[in-house]
XYZ file of C-alpha atoms in Angstrom:
545
model
C 106.392 127.200 103.247
C 108.493 128.892 105.952
C 111.505 130.406 104.192
C 112.819 132.322 107.223
C 113.308 129.139 109.255
C 116.814 127.702 109.279
C 118.093 124.228 110.007
C 119.218 123.355 113.505
C 122.150 123.098 113.599
C 122.579 125.658 110.803
C 123.931 124.353 107.500
C 126.619 126.614 105.992
C 126.482 127.658 102.354
C 128.442 125.242 100.198
C 129.001 126.164 96.535
C 128.418 123.410 93.996
C 131.147 122.520 91.474
C 128.644 122.744 88.596
C 125.463 124.753 88.048
C 122.565 122.489 89.082
C 119.586 124.684 88.159
C 118.828 123.988 84.492
C 117.111 127.339 83.862
C 119.745 129.465 85.651
C 121.941 130.305 82.629
C 118.843 130.621 80.403
C 117.266 133.224 82.675
C 120.550 135.152 82.754
C 120.585 135.071 78.936
C 116.950 136.214 78.747
C 117.693 139.084 81.145
C 120.411 140.253 78.743
C 117.974 140.123 75.812
C 114.872 141.513 77.534
C 116.319 144.041 79.980
C 119.788 144.944 78.675
C 118.981 145.033 74.957
C 121.575 142.484 73.829
C 120.919 140.895 70.429
C 120.516 137.131 70.505
C 123.655 136.444 68.467
C 125.798 138.397 70.948
C 124.372 136.311 73.798
C 125.008 133.094 71.887
C 128.610 134.187 71.300
C 128.964 134.882 75.018
C 127.649 131.390 75.763
C 130.107 129.852 73.291
C 133.036 131.693 74.899
C 132.097 130.921 78.492
C 134.560 128.649 80.281
C 133.019 128.853 83.740
C 130.059 130.592 85.336
C 127.943 132.456 82.793
C 128.334 136.234 83.151
C 130.173 135.736 86.454
C 127.148 134.495 88.403
C 126.741 131.142 90.104
C 128.713 127.933 89.754
C 130.600 126.937 86.589
C 128.262 125.684 83.886
C 128.836 122.368 82.113
C 129.749 122.912 78.419
C 126.758 120.845 77.264
C 124.516 122.869 79.595
C 125.751 126.045 77.905
C 125.006 124.513 74.508
C 121.504 123.595 75.694
C 121.047 127.177 76.945
C 121.917 128.599 73.513
C 119.434 126.173 71.930
C 116.686 127.012 74.452
C 117.309 130.752 74.135
C 116.744 130.632 70.391
C 113.553 128.569 70.789
C 112.212 130.868 73.508
C 112.948 134.088 71.593
C 111.293 132.681 68.463
C 108.210 131.588 70.418
C 107.922 134.894 72.266
C 108.352 136.945 69.072
C 105.796 134.800 67.252
C 103.220 135.176 70.037
C 103.598 138.962 70.157
C 103.297 139.226 66.370
C 100.050 137.262 66.488
C 98.581 139.282 69.373
C 94.809 139.075 69.712
C 93.062 142.070 68.158
C 92.279 144.715 70.741
C 94.888 143.516 73.263
C 98.025 145.587 73.821
C 101.511 144.102 73.507
C 103.319 143.107 76.700
C 106.886 143.982 77.689
C 109.302 142.316 80.152
C 108.855 143.122 83.848
C 112.019 143.627 85.912
C 110.493 143.462 89.388
C 108.475 140.275 89.976
C 104.933 140.438 91.287
C 104.415 139.586 94.944
C 101.242 139.300 97.026
C 101.943 140.026 100.702
C 99.670 140.468 103.704
C 100.181 142.976 106.526
C 102.319 141.885 109.477
C 99.970 141.266 112.411
C 100.727 141.669 116.115
C 99.587 138.173 117.055
C 100.198 134.909 115.156
C 97.339 132.974 113.613
C 96.527 129.319 114.504
C 99.386 128.176 112.273
C 101.873 130.387 114.117
C 102.320 132.833 111.218
C 102.007 136.606 111.372
C 102.414 137.323 107.681
C 101.994 135.551 104.352
C 103.756 136.234 101.078
C 102.996 134.637 97.718
C 105.555 134.875 94.932
C 105.916 133.745 91.321
C 108.563 132.024 89.248
C 108.924 132.406 85.501
C 109.241 135.169 82.946
C 106.835 138.056 83.581
C 105.401 140.597 81.129
C 102.882 143.438 81.324
C 101.302 145.911 78.937
C 102.295 149.578 79.190
C 98.821 150.552 80.434
C 98.783 147.771 83.064
C 95.669 146.059 81.722
C 97.327 142.779 80.706
C 99.793 140.623 82.630
C 101.485 137.531 81.185
C 103.528 134.783 82.776
C 105.664 132.435 80.671
C 106.650 129.160 82.321
C 109.499 127.283 80.615
C 109.487 123.488 80.392
C 112.627 121.496 79.629
C 111.055 119.421 76.846
C 107.763 120.187 75.136
C 105.308 122.764 76.453
C 103.007 121.315 79.106
C 99.352 121.286 78.139
C 98.180 121.534 81.717
C 99.384 122.115 85.251
C 97.714 121.301 88.588
C 94.606 123.370 89.325
C 96.053 124.562 92.645
C 99.241 125.769 90.958
C 97.425 127.753 88.282
C 95.064 129.192 90.882
C 97.941 130.384 93.054
C 99.694 131.864 90.020
C 96.564 133.708 88.835
C 95.988 135.245 92.260
C 99.470 136.744 92.449
C 99.291 137.962 88.851
C 95.937 139.642 89.417
C 96.492 141.203 92.839
C 100.250 141.246 93.372
C 102.531 144.252 92.973
C 106.026 144.693 91.504
C 108.443 144.101 94.365
C 112.224 144.561 94.592
C 114.089 141.288 95.083
C 115.367 140.735 98.610
C 118.423 138.894 99.780
C 117.914 135.380 101.085
C 116.368 135.310 104.597
C 115.823 139.085 104.559
C 112.774 140.147 106.579
C 109.926 141.362 104.325
C 108.310 144.786 104.883
C 105.495 144.904 107.443
C 103.065 146.490 104.973
C 100.804 144.654 102.565
C 101.247 144.974 98.822
C 98.954 147.274 96.856
C 96.482 145.297 94.761
C 93.873 148.020 94.299
C 94.407 148.349 90.539
C 94.387 144.800 89.142
C 94.820 144.152 85.412
C 91.812 143.337 83.262
C 93.391 140.121 81.987
C 95.976 137.616 83.201
C 97.437 134.976 80.877
C 99.768 132.053 81.537
C 101.768 130.396 78.763
C 103.949 127.299 78.886
C 106.877 127.159 76.458
C 108.927 124.101 75.566
C 112.650 124.815 75.535
C 113.416 121.760 73.411
C 111.054 122.499 70.514
C 109.729 126.038 71.050
C 106.122 124.860 71.399
C 103.712 127.123 73.313
C 100.517 126.264 75.181
C 98.173 128.855 76.706
C 97.118 127.573 80.131
C 95.182 130.520 81.554
C 93.172 133.451 80.162
C 90.897 135.239 82.635
C 90.095 138.376 84.602
C 90.755 139.163 88.285
C 87.303 138.046 89.472
C 87.742 134.618 87.893
C 91.265 134.457 89.317
C 89.918 135.155 92.799
C 87.289 132.431 92.503
C 89.862 129.990 91.152
C 92.120 130.771 94.116
C 89.297 130.142 96.599
C 88.238 126.888 94.970
C 91.602 125.284 94.273
C 94.566 127.061 95.880
C 93.193 127.728 99.357
C 92.565 124.051 100.244
C 96.006 123.072 98.945
C 97.637 125.965 100.767
C 95.970 125.093 104.065
C 97.009 121.468 103.735
C 100.618 122.434 103.000
C 100.840 125.131 105.679
C 99.307 123.087 108.472
C 100.322 119.541 107.549
C 102.554 117.743 110.041
C 103.028 114.327 108.432
C 106.302 113.124 106.958
C 106.960 111.337 103.699
C 110.666 110.496 103.312
C 111.922 110.737 99.766
C 113.640 113.147 97.373
C 112.433 116.131 99.426
C 114.720 115.019 102.296
C 117.629 116.464 100.296
C 116.483 120.062 100.896
C 114.600 119.549 104.156
C 115.553 121.842 107.060
C 114.280 119.401 109.686
C 116.260 116.298 108.772
C 118.364 116.327 111.954
C 115.286 115.868 114.137
C 113.265 113.617 111.843
C 112.681 110.136 113.245
C 110.969 108.834 110.095
C 114.078 109.134 107.938
C 115.969 105.897 108.538
C 119.649 106.395 109.437
C 121.973 103.842 107.834
C 125.554 104.799 108.802
C 128.321 103.202 106.735
C 125.753 101.659 104.417
C 128.510 100.725 101.966
C 131.547 102.097 103.819
C 132.040 105.111 101.550
C 134.444 107.972 102.222
C 133.294 111.614 102.427
C 134.294 113.491 99.240
C 137.305 115.802 99.406
C 135.107 118.748 98.397
C 132.344 119.287 100.966
C 129.029 119.496 99.129
C 125.390 120.152 99.898
C 123.317 117.081 100.656
C 122.590 114.907 97.629
C 120.446 111.941 96.699
C 121.721 108.741 95.122
C 119.822 105.895 93.488
C 120.977 102.727 91.759
C 120.149 104.280 88.390
C 122.234 107.354 89.289
C 125.166 105.070 90.027
C 124.827 103.095 86.803
C 124.421 106.170 84.641
C 127.424 107.923 86.190
C 129.548 104.790 85.682
C 128.501 104.825 82.033
C 129.022 108.551 81.459
C 129.392 111.245 84.148
C 128.170 113.931 81.736
C 124.994 111.990 80.986
C 124.354 111.606 84.724
C 124.734 115.354 85.294
C 122.742 116.448 82.252
C 119.931 113.889 82.326
C 119.549 112.886 85.972
C 120.403 116.158 87.697
C 119.414 118.790 85.105
C 116.710 116.686 83.370
C 117.642 117.910 79.896
C 115.733 116.151 77.136
C 116.169 116.383 73.366
C 112.809 114.620 72.793
C 114.490 111.654 71.105
C 112.569 108.388 71.069
C 113.591 105.564 73.397
C 114.848 102.372 71.823
C 112.406 99.483 71.337
C 113.715 97.524 74.314
C 113.175 100.398 76.721
C 109.687 101.120 75.348
C 108.720 97.478 75.671
C 110.140 97.292 79.201
C 108.193 100.331 80.359
C 105.002 98.959 78.825
C 105.396 95.602 80.597
C 106.242 97.342 83.891
C 103.196 99.601 83.654
C 100.914 96.642 82.866
C 102.205 94.619 85.823
C 102.053 97.603 88.197
C 98.378 98.078 87.368
C 97.585 94.393 87.926
C 99.549 94.145 91.170
C 97.968 97.301 92.600
C 94.416 95.931 92.354
C 92.646 95.121 95.605
C 91.864 92.537 96.727
C 95.208 91.085 95.703
C 95.055 88.596 92.852
C 97.893 86.566 91.395
C 98.557 86.860 87.660
C 98.282 83.081 87.206
C 94.518 83.498 87.478
C 94.379 86.275 84.877
C 93.941 85.969 81.131
C 96.977 86.685 79.003
C 96.321 89.982 77.174
C 96.089 89.648 73.421
C 98.171 91.514 70.889
C 95.444 94.038 70.075
C 94.957 94.949 73.745
C 98.685 95.468 74.276
C 98.987 97.647 71.179
C 95.939 99.733 72.131
C 97.161 100.302 75.680
C 100.863 100.841 75.034
C 101.301 102.086 71.456
C 104.005 99.483 70.802
C 104.668 98.252 67.272
C 103.671 94.694 66.316
C 107.056 93.129 67.047
C 107.425 94.794 70.460
C 103.812 94.040 71.368
C 104.338 90.343 70.573
C 107.428 90.313 72.777
C 105.455 91.992 75.579
C 102.676 89.399 75.302
C 105.245 86.616 75.594
C 106.836 88.230 78.649
C 103.486 88.752 80.376
C 102.667 85.101 79.705
C 105.973 84.095 81.292
C 105.233 86.294 84.313
C 102.040 84.379 85.109
C 104.039 81.484 86.569
C 106.566 83.736 88.333
C 104.106 86.245 89.807
C 104.822 86.595 93.546
C 101.140 87.209 94.304
C 100.064 83.728 93.198
C 98.480 82.098 96.230
C 99.439 84.962 98.539
C 97.246 85.231 101.640
C 94.851 88.167 101.796
C 96.420 89.554 104.995
C 99.915 89.930 103.470
C 101.210 93.410 102.559
C 101.757 94.264 98.891
C 103.448 97.574 97.987
C 103.796 98.555 94.322
C 106.590 101.005 93.420
C 107.187 101.660 97.112
C 109.784 104.341 97.803
C 112.494 103.191 100.234
C 114.533 106.067 101.676
C 117.610 105.994 103.898
C 120.161 108.535 105.078
C 123.913 107.964 105.260
C 124.998 110.623 107.797
C 128.787 110.524 107.341
C 128.325 111.132 103.595
C 125.304 113.435 103.966
C 123.601 111.398 101.236
C 119.938 110.408 100.898
C 119.622 106.972 99.324
C 116.523 106.405 97.197
C 115.208 103.103 95.880
C 111.929 102.120 94.304
C 111.580 98.346 93.883
C 108.936 97.169 91.446
C 107.228 95.242 94.238
C 107.717 94.774 97.971
C 105.553 92.210 99.726
C 105.394 90.013 102.805
C 105.113 86.237 102.935
C 104.782 84.481 106.293
C 106.699 87.157 108.160
C 109.365 87.533 105.449
C 109.819 90.791 103.507
C 110.597 90.237 99.830
C 111.958 92.813 97.373
C 111.108 91.965 93.735
C 112.761 93.598 90.729
C 111.319 92.722 87.319
C 113.433 93.223 84.199
C 112.620 92.496 80.560
C 115.308 91.519 78.085
C 115.847 90.106 74.643
C 118.994 88.352 75.885
C 119.645 85.722 78.557
C 121.315 86.728 81.799
C 125.005 87.402 81.274
C 126.756 84.625 83.183
C 130.237 86.198 83.124
C 129.305 88.892 85.650
C 127.732 88.569 89.072
C 124.039 89.290 89.482
C 124.640 92.127 91.965
C 127.082 93.871 89.650
C 124.826 93.444 86.615
C 121.872 94.895 88.526
C 123.151 97.288 91.251
C 119.579 97.860 92.438
C 119.728 94.310 93.815
C 122.941 95.160 95.668
C 121.321 98.288 97.076
C 118.322 96.206 98.165
C 120.636 93.795 100.004
C 122.318 96.683 101.852
C 119.043 98.390 102.753
C 117.639 95.131 104.120
C 120.858 94.497 106.042
C 120.722 98.012 107.544
C 117.097 97.584 108.630
C 115.677 100.224 106.280
C 112.896 97.798 105.336
C 111.741 94.995 107.578
C 113.079 94.019 110.986
C 115.668 91.418 110.096
C 117.695 90.635 106.959
C 117.534 86.958 107.894
C 113.799 87.060 107.220
C 114.095 88.769 103.830
C 114.791 88.038 100.180
C 115.857 90.154 97.215
C 114.557 88.714 93.955
C 115.176 89.303 90.262
C 112.460 88.266 87.824
C 114.167 88.203 84.429
C 111.481 88.049 81.729
C 112.070 86.930 78.165
C 109.665 86.367 75.314
C 110.352 82.679 74.673
C 108.537 80.073 76.743
C 110.616 78.664 79.559
C 113.569 81.073 79.187
C 112.605 83.488 81.972
C 114.303 83.126 85.337
C 113.734 83.938 89.000
C 116.915 84.560 90.986
C 117.052 85.076 94.761
C 119.689 86.774 96.903
C 119.766 86.302 100.682
C 120.631 89.619 102.426
C 121.304 87.695 105.631
C 124.416 86.008 104.212
C 127.697 87.766 104.941
C 129.208 87.028 101.521
C 126.223 88.666 99.785
C 126.462 91.761 101.993
C 130.208 92.048 101.377
C 129.746 91.765 97.627
C 126.915 94.309 97.667
C 129.107 96.773 99.575
C 131.909 96.348 97.056
C 129.535 96.856 94.118
C 127.935 100.019 95.517
C 131.233 101.465 96.794
C 132.856 100.994 93.375
C 129.983 102.943 91.786
C 129.257 105.521 94.497
C 132.737 106.802 95.331
C 133.508 108.121 91.823
C 130.097 109.807 91.697
C 130.468 111.474 95.098
C 134.009 112.660 94.281
C 133.191 113.963 90.787
C 133.307 117.727 90.244
C 133.563 117.992 86.438
C 131.149 115.389 84.958
C 133.314 114.899 81.894
C 131.824 112.957 78.947
C 132.775 109.299 78.535
C 131.773 108.204 75.058
C 130.560 104.744 74.103
C 127.605 102.814 72.723
C 125.355 104.499 75.270
C 125.764 107.799 73.366
C 123.238 106.530 70.801
C 120.441 106.639 73.398
C 121.528 109.670 75.437
C 118.791 112.302 75.762
C 121.385 115.075 76.080
C 123.618 114.038 73.181
C 122.320 116.900 71.003
C 124.342 119.344 73.137
C 127.363 117.115 73.835
C 130.152 117.505 71.256
C 132.085 114.323 72.153
C 128.872 112.268 72.182
C 127.758 113.649 68.824
C 131.189 112.960 67.306
C 131.109 109.383 68.635
C 127.698 108.670 67.115
C 128.837 110.131 63.785
C 131.952 107.943 63.761
C 130.193 104.824 65.096
C 126.755 104.545 63.445
C 124.423 102.061 65.113
C 123.535 98.930 63.095
C 119.957 98.778 61.870
C 117.599 97.276 64.477
C 120.160 97.455 67.278
C 119.074 98.621 70.717
C 122.696 99.605 71.434
C 122.842 97.895 74.796
C 125.867 96.029 76.080
C 125.205 92.473 77.297
C 125.951 93.130 80.997
C 123.734 96.153 81.204
C 120.354 94.623 80.461
C 117.356 96.671 79.392
C 117.009 100.229 80.591
C 115.020 100.149 83.847
C 111.845 102.154 84.090
C 112.402 102.926 87.766
C 115.142 103.602 90.273
């Protein structure tokens, strides 16, 4: 909201070892096609030959990211060409716009009640306009399929800038904008917003209206959201702490120095976030961590049955546990097969397994008999900051609740296999180890000696589910948790290449389409029919961090 403010103390620019903006290379490729007249095949050849930063801009790009860019470029060009060929009768064609539209107010002498003297609204995406200026288009890329809708406030803000903004030269970061307002006296007759899916080339039209409708939409939806964002003073620690300029003075972000005793990486990096799932995925395959967790690439492949079933059970339990007043699941009816299938879309076999697991949960539900004045937090985000590593730690336990002054952290996992006895519980489920450390550091609750970390391990068969407890107040548990997290975190924090590490996990990787080693592994090691391709110590893929 205030781009000219800087952190205190200032944070120097630190280049990243790999490009971390998924659309960066794609936008460079589209600039070559739309503004420099390069044919698509020449751009694809350039992408194939790139061994570092694409066209000399930005950080080096991961090879699989380059492959994804070539794939997305082809899908985007096809979608854009198809839309122009099917232009609505009577509407002119639109051409790429080099200077983005900006809506800027005049610089005033005195600040307003929010302390601002000038406002500037900008756009992100690919912009197009007809030669006569009557039509303006904005294309918003999505990493997977095209989105069928976006928040009303977002579309309203976009429409306002498209209708009344003016082409504006790009400025350097933190450069002071001109004191004059932009000229919006000749708005277009029509503004349109399209969403395009980079994975499949699908296109959805999200907006189609004139400037008067855009103005009314802005007043109704964008203005309230803008006022709330511009004048809000509350804090909500979480993923946004990574880029926050006010972290050094924030008292709501819990400091947890030497949470696991990690060493600062040799290469100084910008602040990062780390979750238990990040750690597990990087240990499995650094490339998958970079491509899926950091870049969010998605080939639209279907999750395996175990993961689908686990997410369905998690979602069902979250809904029940979030009801108020609190009610234990022991007093609820077991859902029947038809209800599970209707709500989750699972096949018969997976739905039957889910019914069995929900029946098992009834006896293990932590809310059974819980007093009405106890706290119950579903999917509660726990955030901590490790200052010597400049790392924000994120965790989201399935359930956090109090019981007679004791804070309890409950993780619920579904599995078709019993717990693997040959490996410790904390190493099998690092989120439990992270919970122990966060309790011990005081990130949740006042004292680790009045806390528990629990694992509810659900299976379909009657009597085979288990409830395991870990005491974060015991020194041996804390020491083991530190070892587990340090063994996972240090390689992640030190990594600068994110090289592929092939294995059975390649079968379920959402970025395998663009990973040559992963594709070769799957070709050479076909998965047996009906296998979920999960190693015994890993357990089912968690739905949450």
